[in-house]
PDB file of C-alpha atoms in Angstrom:
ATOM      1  CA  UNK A   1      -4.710  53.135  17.268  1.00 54.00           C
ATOM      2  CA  UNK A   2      -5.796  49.985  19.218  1.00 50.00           C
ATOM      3  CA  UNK A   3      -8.518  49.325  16.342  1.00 54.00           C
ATOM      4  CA  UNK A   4      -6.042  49.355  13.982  1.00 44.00           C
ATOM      5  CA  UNK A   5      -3.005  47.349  15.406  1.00 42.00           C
ATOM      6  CA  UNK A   6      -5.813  44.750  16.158  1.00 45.00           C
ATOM      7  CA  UNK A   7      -6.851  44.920  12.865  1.00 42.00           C
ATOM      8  CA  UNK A   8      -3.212  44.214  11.158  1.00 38.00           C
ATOM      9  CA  UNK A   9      -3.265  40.802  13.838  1.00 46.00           C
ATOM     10  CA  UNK A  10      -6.093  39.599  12.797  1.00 44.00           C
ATOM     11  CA  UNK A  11      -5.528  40.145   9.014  1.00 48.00           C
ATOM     12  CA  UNK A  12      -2.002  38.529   9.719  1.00 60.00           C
ATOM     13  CA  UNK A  13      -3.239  35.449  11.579  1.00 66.00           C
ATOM     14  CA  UNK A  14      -6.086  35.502   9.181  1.00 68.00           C
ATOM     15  CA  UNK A  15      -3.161  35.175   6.719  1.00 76.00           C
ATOM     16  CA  UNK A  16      -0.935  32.643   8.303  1.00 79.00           C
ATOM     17  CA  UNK A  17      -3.980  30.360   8.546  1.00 82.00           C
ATOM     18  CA  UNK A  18      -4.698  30.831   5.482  1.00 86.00           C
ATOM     19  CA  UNK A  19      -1.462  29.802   4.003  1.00 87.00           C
ATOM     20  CA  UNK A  20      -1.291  26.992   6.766  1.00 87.00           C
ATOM     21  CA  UNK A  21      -4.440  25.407   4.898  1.00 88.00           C
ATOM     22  CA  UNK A  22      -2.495  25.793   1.620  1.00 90.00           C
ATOM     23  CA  UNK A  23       0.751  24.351   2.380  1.00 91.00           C
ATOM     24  CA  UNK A  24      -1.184  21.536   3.911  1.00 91.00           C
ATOM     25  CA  UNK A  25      -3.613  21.275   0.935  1.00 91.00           C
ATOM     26  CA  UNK A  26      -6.640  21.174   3.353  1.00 89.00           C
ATOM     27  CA  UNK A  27      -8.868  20.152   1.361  1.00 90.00           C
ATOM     28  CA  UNK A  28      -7.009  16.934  -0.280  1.00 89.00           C
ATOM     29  CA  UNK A  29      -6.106  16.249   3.949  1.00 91.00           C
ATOM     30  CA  UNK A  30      -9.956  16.339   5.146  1.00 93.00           C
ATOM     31  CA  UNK A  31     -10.530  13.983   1.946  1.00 93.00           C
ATOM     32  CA  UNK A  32      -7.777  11.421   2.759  1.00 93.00           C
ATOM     33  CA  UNK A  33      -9.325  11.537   6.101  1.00 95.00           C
ATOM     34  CA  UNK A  34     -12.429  10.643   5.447  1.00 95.00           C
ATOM     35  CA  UNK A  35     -11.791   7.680   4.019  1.00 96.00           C
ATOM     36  CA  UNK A  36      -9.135   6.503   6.946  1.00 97.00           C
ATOM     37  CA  UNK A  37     -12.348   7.321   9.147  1.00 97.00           C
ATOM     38  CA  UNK A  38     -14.434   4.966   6.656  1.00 97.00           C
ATOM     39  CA  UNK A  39     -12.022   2.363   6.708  1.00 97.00           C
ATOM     40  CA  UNK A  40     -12.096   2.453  10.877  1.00 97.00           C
ATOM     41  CA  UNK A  41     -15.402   2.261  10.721  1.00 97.00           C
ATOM     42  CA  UNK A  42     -15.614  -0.706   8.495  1.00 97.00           C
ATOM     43  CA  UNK A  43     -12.727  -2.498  10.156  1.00 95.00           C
ATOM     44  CA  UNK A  44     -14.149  -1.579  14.057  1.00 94.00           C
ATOM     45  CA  UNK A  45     -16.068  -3.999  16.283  1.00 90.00           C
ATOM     46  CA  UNK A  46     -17.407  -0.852  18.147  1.00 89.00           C
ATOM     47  CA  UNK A  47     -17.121   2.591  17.272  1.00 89.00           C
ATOM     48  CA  UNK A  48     -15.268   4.667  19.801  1.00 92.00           C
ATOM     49  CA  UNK A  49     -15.142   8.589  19.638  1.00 95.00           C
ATOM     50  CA  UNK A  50     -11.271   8.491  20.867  1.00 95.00           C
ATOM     51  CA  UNK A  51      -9.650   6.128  18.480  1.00 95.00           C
ATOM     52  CA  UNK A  52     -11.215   8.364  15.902  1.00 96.00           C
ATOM     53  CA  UNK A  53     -10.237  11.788  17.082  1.00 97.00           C
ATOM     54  CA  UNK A  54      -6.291  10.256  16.593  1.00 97.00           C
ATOM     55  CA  UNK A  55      -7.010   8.940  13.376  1.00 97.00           C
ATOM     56  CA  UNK A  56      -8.122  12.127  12.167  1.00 96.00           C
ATOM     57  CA  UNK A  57      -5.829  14.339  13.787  1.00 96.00           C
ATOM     58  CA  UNK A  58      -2.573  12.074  12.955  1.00 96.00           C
ATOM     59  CA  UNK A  59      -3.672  11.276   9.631  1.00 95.00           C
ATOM     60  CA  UNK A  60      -4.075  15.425   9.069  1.00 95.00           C
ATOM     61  CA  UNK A  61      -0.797  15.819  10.134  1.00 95.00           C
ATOM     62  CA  UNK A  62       0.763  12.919   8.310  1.00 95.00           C
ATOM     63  CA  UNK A  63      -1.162  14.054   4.686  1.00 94.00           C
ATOM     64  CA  UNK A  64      -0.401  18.055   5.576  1.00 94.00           C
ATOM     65  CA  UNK A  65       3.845  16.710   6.222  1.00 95.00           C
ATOM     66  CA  UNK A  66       3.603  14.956   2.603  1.00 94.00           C
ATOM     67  CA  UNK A  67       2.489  17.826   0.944  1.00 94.00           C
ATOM     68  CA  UNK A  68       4.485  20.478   2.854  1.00 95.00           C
ATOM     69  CA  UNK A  69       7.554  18.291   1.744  1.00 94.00           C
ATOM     70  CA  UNK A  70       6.437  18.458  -1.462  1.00 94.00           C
ATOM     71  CA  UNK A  71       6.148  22.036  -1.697  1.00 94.00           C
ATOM     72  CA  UNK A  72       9.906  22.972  -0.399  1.00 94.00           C
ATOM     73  CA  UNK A  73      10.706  20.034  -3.309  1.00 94.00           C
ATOM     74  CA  UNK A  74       8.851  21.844  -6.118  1.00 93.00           C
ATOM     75  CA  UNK A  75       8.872  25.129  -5.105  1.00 92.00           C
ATOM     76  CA  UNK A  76      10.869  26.396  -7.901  1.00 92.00           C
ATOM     77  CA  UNK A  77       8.707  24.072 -10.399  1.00 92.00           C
ATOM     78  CA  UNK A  78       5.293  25.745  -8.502  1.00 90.00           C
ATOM     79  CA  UNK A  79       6.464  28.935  -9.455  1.00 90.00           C
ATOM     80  CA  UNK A  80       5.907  27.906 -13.492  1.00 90.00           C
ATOM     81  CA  UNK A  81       2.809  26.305 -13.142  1.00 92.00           C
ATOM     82  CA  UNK A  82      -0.757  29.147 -12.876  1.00 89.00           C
ATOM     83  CA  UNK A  83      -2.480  26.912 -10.533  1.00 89.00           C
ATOM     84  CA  UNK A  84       0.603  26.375  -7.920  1.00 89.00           C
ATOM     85  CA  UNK A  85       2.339  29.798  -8.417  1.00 90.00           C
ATOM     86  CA  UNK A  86       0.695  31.323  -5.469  1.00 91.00           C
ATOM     87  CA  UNK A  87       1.539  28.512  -2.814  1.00 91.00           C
ATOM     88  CA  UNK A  88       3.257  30.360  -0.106  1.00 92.00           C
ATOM     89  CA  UNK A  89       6.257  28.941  -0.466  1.00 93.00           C
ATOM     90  CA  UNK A  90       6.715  29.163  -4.378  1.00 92.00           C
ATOM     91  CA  UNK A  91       5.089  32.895  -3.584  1.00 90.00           C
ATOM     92  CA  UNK A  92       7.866  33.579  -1.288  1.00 89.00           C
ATOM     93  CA  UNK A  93       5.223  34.379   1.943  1.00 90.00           C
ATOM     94  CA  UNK A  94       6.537  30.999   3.482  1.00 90.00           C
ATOM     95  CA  UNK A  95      10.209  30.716   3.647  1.00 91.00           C
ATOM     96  CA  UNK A  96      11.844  26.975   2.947  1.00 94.00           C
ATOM     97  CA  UNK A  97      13.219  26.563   6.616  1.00 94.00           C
ATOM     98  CA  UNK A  98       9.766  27.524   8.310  1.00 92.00           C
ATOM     99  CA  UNK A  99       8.243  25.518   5.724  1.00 94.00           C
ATOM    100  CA  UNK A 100      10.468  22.433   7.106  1.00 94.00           C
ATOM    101  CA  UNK A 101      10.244  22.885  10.660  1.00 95.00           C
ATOM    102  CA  UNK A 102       6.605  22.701  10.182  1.00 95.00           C
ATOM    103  CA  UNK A 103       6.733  19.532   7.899  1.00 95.00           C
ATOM    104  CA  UNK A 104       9.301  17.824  10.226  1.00 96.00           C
ATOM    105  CA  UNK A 105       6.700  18.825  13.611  1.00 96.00           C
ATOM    106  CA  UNK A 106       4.019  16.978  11.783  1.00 96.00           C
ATOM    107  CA  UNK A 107       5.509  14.183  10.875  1.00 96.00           C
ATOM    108  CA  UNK A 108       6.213  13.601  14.518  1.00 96.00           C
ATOM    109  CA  UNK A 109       3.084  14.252  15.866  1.00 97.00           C
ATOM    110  CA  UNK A 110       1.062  12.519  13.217  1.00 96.00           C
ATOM    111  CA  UNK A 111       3.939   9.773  13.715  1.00 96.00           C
ATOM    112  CA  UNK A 112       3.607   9.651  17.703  1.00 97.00           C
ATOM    113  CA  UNK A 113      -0.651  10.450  17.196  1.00 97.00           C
ATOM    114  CA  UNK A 114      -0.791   7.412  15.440  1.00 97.00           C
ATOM    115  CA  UNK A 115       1.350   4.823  17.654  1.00 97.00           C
ATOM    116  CA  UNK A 116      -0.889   5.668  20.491  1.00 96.00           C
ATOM    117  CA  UNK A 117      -3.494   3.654  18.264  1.00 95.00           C
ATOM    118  CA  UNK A 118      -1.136   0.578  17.409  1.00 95.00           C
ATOM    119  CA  UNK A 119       2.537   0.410  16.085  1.00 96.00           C
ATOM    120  CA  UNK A 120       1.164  -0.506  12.416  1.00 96.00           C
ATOM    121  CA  UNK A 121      -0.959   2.144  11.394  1.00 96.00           C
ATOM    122  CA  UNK A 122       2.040   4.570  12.295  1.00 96.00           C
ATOM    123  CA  UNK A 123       4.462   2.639  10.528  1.00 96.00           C
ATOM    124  CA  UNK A 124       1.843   2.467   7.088  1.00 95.00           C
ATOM    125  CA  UNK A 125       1.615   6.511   7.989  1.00 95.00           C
ATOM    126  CA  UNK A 126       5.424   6.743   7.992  1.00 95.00           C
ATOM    127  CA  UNK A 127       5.789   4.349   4.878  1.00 95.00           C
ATOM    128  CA  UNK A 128       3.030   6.935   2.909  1.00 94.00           C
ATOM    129  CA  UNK A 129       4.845  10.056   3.904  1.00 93.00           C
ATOM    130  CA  UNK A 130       8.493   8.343   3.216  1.00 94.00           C
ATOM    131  CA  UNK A 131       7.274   7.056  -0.313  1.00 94.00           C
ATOM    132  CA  UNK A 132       5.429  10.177  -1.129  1.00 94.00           C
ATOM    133  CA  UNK A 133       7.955  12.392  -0.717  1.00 93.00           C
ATOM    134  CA  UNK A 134      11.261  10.366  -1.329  1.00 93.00           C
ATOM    135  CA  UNK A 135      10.156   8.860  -4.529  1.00 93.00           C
ATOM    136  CA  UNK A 136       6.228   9.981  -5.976  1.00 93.00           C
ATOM    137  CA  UNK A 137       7.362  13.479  -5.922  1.00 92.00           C
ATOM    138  CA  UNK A 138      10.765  13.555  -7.590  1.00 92.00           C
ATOM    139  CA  UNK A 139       9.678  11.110 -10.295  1.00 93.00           C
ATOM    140  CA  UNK A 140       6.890  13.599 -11.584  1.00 92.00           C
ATOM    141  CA  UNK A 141       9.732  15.122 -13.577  1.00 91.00           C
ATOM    142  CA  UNK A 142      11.357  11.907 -14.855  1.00 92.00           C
ATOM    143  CA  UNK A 143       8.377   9.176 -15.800  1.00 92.00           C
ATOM    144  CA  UNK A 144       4.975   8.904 -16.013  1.00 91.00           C
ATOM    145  CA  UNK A 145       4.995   5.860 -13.961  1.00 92.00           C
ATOM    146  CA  UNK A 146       5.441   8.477 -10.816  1.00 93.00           C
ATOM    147  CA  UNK A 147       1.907   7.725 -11.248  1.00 93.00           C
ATOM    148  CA  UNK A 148       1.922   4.330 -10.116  1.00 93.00           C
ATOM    149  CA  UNK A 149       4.434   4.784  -7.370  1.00 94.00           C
ATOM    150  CA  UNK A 150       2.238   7.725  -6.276  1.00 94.00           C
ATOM    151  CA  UNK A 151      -0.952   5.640  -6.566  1.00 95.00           C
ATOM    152  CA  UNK A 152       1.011   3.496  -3.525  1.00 95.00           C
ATOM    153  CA  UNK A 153       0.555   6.274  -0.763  1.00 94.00           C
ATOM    154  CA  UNK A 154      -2.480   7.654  -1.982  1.00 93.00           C
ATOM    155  CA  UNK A 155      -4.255   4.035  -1.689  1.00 95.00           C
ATOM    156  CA  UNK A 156      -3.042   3.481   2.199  1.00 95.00           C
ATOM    157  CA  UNK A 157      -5.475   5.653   4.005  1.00 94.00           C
ATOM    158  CA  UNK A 158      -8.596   3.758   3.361  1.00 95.00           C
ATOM    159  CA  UNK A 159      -6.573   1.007   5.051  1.00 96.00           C
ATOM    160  CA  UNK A 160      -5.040   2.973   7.369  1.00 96.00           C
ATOM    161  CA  UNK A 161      -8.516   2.978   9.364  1.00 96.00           C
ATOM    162  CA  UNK A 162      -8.707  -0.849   9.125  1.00 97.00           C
ATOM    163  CA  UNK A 163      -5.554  -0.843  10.610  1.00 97.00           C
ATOM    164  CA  UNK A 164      -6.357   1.488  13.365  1.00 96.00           C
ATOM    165  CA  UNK A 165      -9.157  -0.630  14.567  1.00 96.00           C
ATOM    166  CA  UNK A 166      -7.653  -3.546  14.643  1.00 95.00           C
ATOM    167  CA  UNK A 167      -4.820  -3.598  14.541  1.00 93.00           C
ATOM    168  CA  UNK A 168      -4.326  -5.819  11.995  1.00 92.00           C
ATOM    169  CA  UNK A 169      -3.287  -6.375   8.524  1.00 93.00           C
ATOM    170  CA  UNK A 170      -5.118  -9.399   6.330  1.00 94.00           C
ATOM    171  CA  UNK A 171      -7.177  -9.256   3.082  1.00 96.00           C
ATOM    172  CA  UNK A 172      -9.762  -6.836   4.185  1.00 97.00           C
ATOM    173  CA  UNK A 173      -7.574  -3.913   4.473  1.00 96.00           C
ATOM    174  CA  UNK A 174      -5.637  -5.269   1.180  1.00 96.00           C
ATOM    175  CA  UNK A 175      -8.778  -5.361  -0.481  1.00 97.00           C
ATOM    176  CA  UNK A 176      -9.512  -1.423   0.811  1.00 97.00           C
ATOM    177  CA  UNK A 177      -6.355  -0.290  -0.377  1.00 97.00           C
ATOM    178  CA  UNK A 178      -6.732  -2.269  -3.937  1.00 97.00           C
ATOM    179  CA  UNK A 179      -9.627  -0.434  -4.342  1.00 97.00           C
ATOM    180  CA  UNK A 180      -8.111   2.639  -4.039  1.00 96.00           C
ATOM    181  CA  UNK A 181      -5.178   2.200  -5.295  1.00 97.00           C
ATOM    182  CA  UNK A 182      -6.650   1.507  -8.915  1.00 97.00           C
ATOM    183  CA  UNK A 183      -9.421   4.137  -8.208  1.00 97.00           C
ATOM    184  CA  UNK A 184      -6.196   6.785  -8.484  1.00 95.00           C
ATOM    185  CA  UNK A 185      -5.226   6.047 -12.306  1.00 96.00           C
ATOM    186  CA  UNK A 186      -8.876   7.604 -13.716  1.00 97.00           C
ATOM    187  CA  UNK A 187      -8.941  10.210 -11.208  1.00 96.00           C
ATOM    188  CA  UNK A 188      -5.406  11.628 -11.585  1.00 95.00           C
ATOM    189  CA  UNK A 189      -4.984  10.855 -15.013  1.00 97.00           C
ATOM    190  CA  UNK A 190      -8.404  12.909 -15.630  1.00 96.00           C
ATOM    191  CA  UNK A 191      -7.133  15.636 -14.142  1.00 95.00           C
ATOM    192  CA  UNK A 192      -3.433  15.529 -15.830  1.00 95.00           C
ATOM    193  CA  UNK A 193      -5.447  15.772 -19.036  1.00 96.00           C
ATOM    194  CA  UNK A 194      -7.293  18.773 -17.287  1.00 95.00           C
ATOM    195  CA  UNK A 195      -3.805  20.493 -16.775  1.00 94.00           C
ATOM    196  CA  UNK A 196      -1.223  19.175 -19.111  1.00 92.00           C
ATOM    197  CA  UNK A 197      -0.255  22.032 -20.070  1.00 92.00           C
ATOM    198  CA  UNK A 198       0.294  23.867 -16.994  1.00 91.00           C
ATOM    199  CA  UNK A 199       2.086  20.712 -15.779  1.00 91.00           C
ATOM    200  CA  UNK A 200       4.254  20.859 -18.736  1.00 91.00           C
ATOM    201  CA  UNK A 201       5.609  24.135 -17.996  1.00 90.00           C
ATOM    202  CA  UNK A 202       6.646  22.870 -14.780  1.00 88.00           C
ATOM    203  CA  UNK A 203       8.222  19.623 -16.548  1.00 89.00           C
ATOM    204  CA  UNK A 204       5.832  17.076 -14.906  1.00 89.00           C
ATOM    205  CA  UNK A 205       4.642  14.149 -16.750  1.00 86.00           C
ATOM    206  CA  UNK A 206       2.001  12.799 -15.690  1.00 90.00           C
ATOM    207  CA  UNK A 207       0.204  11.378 -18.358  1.00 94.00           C
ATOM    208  CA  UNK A 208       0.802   7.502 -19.408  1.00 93.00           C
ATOM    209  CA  UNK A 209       1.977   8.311 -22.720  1.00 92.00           C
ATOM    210  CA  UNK A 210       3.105  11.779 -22.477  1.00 89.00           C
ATOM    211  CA  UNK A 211       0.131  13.160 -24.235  1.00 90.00           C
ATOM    212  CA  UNK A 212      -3.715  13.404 -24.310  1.00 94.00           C
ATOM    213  CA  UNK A 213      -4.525  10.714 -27.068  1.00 93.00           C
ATOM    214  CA  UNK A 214      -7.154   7.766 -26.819  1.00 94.00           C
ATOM    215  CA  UNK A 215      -3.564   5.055 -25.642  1.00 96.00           C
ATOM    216  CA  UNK A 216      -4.030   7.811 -22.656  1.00 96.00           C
ATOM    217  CA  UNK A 217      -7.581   7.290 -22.369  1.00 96.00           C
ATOM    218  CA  UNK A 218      -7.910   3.490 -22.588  1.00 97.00           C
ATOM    219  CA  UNK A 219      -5.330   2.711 -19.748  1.00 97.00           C
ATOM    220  CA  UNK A 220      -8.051   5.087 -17.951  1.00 97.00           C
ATOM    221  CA  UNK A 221     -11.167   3.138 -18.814  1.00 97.00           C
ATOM    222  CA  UNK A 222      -8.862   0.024 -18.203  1.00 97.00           C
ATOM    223  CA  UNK A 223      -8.307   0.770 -14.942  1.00 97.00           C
ATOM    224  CA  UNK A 224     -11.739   1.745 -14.132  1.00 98.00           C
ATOM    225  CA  UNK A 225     -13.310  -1.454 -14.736  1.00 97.00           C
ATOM    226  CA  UNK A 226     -10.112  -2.839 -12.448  1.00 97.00           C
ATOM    227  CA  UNK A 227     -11.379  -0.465  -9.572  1.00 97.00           C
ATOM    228  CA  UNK A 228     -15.366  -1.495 -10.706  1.00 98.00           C
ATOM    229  CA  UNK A 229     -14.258  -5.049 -10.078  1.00 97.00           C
ATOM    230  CA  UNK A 230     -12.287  -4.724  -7.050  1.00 98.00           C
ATOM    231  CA  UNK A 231     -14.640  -2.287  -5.458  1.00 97.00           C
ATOM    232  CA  UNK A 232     -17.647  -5.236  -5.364  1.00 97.00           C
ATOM    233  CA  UNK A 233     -15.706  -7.999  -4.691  1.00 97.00           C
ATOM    234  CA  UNK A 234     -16.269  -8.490  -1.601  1.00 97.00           C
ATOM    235  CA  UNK A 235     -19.826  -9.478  -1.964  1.00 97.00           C
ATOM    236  CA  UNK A 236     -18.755 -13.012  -3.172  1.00 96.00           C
ATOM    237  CA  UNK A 237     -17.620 -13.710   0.179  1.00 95.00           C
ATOM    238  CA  UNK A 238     -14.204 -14.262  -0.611  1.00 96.00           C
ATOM    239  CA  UNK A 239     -12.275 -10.860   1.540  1.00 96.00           C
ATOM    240  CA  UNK A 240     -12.665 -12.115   4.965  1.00 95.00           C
ATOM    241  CA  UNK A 241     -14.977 -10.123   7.358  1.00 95.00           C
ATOM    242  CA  UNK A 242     -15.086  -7.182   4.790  1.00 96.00           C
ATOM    243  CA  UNK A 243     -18.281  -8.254   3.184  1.00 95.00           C
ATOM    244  CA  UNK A 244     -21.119  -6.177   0.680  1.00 97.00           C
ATOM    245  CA  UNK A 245     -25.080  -7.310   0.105  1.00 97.00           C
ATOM    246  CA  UNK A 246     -26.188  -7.765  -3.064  1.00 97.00           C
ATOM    247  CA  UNK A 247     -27.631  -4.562  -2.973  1.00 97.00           C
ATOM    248  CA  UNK A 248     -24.452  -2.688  -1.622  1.00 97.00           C
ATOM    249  CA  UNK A 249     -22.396  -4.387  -4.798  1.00 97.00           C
ATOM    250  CA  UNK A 250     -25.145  -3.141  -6.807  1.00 98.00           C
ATOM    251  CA  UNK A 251     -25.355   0.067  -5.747  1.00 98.00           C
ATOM    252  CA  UNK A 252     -21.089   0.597  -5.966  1.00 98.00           C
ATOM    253  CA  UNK A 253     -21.321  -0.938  -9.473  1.00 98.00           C
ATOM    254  CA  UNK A 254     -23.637   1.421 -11.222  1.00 98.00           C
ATOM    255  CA  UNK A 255     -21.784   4.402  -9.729  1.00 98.00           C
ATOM    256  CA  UNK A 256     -18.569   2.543 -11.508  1.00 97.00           C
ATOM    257  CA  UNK A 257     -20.630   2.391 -14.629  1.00 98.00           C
ATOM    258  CA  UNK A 258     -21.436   5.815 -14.547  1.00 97.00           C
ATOM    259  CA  UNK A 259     -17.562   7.273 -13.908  1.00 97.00           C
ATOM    260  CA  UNK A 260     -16.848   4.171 -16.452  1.00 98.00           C
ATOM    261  CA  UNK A 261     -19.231   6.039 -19.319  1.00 97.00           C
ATOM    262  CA  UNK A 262     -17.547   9.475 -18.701  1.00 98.00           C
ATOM    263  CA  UNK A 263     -14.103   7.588 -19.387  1.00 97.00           C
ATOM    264  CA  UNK A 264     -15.830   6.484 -22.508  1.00 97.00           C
ATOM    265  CA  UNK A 265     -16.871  10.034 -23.327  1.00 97.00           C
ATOM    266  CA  UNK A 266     -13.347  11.233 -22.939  1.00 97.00           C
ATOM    267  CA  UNK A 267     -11.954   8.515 -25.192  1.00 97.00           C
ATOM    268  CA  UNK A 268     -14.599   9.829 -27.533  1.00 96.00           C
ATOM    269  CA  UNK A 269     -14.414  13.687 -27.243  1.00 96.00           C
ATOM    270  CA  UNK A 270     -10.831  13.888 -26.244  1.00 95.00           C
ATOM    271  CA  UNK A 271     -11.300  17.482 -24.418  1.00 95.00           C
ATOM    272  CA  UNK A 272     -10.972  19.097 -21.175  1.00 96.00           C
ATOM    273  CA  UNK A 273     -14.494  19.228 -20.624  1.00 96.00           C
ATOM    274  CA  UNK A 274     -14.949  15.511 -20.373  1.00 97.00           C
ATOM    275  CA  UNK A 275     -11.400  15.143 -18.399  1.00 97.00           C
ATOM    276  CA  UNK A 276     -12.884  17.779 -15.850  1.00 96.00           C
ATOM    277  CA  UNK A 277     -16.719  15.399 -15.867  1.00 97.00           C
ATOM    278  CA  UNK A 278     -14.432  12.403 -15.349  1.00 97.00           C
ATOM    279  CA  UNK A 279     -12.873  13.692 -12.236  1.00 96.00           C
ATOM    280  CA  UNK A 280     -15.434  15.114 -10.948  1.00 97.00           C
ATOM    281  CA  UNK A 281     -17.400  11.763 -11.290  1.00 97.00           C
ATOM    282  CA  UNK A 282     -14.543   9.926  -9.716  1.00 97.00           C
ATOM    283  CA  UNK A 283     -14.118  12.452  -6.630  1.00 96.00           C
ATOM    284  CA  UNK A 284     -18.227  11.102  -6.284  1.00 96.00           C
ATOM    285  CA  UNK A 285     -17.704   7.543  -6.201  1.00 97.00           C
ATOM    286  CA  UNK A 286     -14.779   7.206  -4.757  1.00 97.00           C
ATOM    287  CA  UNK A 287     -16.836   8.971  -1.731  1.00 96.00           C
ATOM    288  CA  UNK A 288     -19.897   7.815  -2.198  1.00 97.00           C
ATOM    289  CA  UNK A 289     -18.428   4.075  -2.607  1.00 97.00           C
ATOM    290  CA  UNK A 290     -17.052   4.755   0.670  1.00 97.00           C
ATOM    291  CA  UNK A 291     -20.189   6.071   2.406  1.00 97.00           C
ATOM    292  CA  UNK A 292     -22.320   2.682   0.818  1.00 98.00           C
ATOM    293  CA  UNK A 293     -19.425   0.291   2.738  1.00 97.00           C
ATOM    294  CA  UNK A 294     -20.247   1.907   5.835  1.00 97.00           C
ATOM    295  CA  UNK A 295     -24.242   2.434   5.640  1.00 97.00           C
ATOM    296  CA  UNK A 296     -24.119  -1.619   4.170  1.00 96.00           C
ATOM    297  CA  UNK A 297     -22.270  -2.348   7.134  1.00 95.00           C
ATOM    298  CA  UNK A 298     -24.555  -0.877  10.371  1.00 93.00           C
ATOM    299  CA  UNK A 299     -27.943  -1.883   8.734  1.00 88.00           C
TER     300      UNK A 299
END
């Protein structure tokens, strides 16, 4: 009897967790972290195990409030779409006031987690969760240009971790979210063309012009080369004390040419498979771009 009651706890907390990861999109958080952390890193005169262990933690909580918010918002519109039906709350396992109380808890503990680093990194936190959730994620249903306004949030947490090391807020963490920011058109575009017609049955538009035709694919390549050229300007010497050797920019720019030639194979083939190489390629450089700012900056 013991074995078993033990049994149905652990397969229930086994479960809760399991839907805690979802609701938070766990995977999306530890990515938006990792670049916050790179963008500490970058910005940080010393490196200091502390500083970090808040950015990470606050900037979880802040990422897994957004998209907990977003799931009460869509949960009827999850319930359409194959890939979202089975989020707990569209699924019915998470009810919409538990699913609050937990989105309202970590906004205040990412909120407070952050302060205890400086004022401005949680006010950028607050401004990413307020702007994702307020005005990103009930435009996905009106205009494509939810895009852009969503692009806004999802570019702050590479310079978030400037921010959070110093405090700060000049051209070097402008340039960081820049980069970013026009890094999100070929990724999420990509991967609208992946799933337009999933979103479609949940009324999203997310694609520039409402369908997957080469004006769809050249804003993509267009704002690839914008993210190319933003992502190495910094080794002309021109973003402050955010700088890149020659062999850094070089380095960034060939993995830009190579997500820039699977935009140009998408614009050519015009099918999933290429939308799904794209994203892929983009989820690479916008990571390993990240990785070469760091590694340029300690050697």
């Amino acid at each position: 009897m013991k074995t078993a009651v033990s049994s149905v706890k652990e397969g229930t907390q086994s479960h809760i967790f399991a839907d805690f990861k979802e609701i938070t999109k766990a995977r999306l958080s530890i990515s938006v972290v990792f670049s916050a952390i790179a963008g500490y890193l970058l910005g940080a005169p010393e490196i200091q195990l502390y500083p970090i262990l808040l950015l990470a933690f606050g900037g979880y909580c802040m990422v897994g409030a957004s998209n907990t918010f977003n799931q009460i918002i869509e949960k009827d519109l999850d319930a359409l779409m194959n890939r979202t039906k089975d989020r707990p709350i569209a699924a019915g396992r998470l009810s919409v006031r538990t699913a609050s109380v937990i989105a309202v808890i970590l906004t205040i503990i990412g909120i407070a987690t952050l302060y205890i680093l400086n004022p401005k990194t949680a006010m950028f936190g607050a401004i990413s969760i307020f702007l994702y959730t307020s005005a990103y994620t009930p435009l996905k249903t009106k205009t494509p240009l939810a895009v852009f306004v969503g692009a806004i949030p999802g570019a702050i947490p590479f310079m978030l971790g400037w921010v959070a090391a110093t405090d700060e807020f000049g051209i070097e963490p402008g340039t960081l979210f820049m980069i970013q920011f026009f890094w999100q058109f070929p990724h999420f575009w990509a991967l609208g063309w992946m799933l337009d017609e999933d979103y479609k049955r949940g009324g999203f538009k997310m694609l520039p012009t409402g369908k997957k035709d080469r004006k769809t694919v050249l804003q993509i390549i267009m704002y690839t080369i914008w993210m190319i050229v933003v992502s190495i300007i910094p080794v002309f010497g021109i973003t402050g004390a955010l700088t890149l050797s020659i062999p850094a920019a070089i380095i960034i720019f060939i993995l830009g040419m190579v997500m820039l030639v699977y935009a140009f194979r998408l614009y050519e083939r015009q099918d999933n498979a290429s939308a799904k190489k794209l994203m892929l390629a983009s989820v690479s450089y916008i990571t390993l771009m990240q990785i070469v700012y760091v590694v340029d900056k300690f050697l």
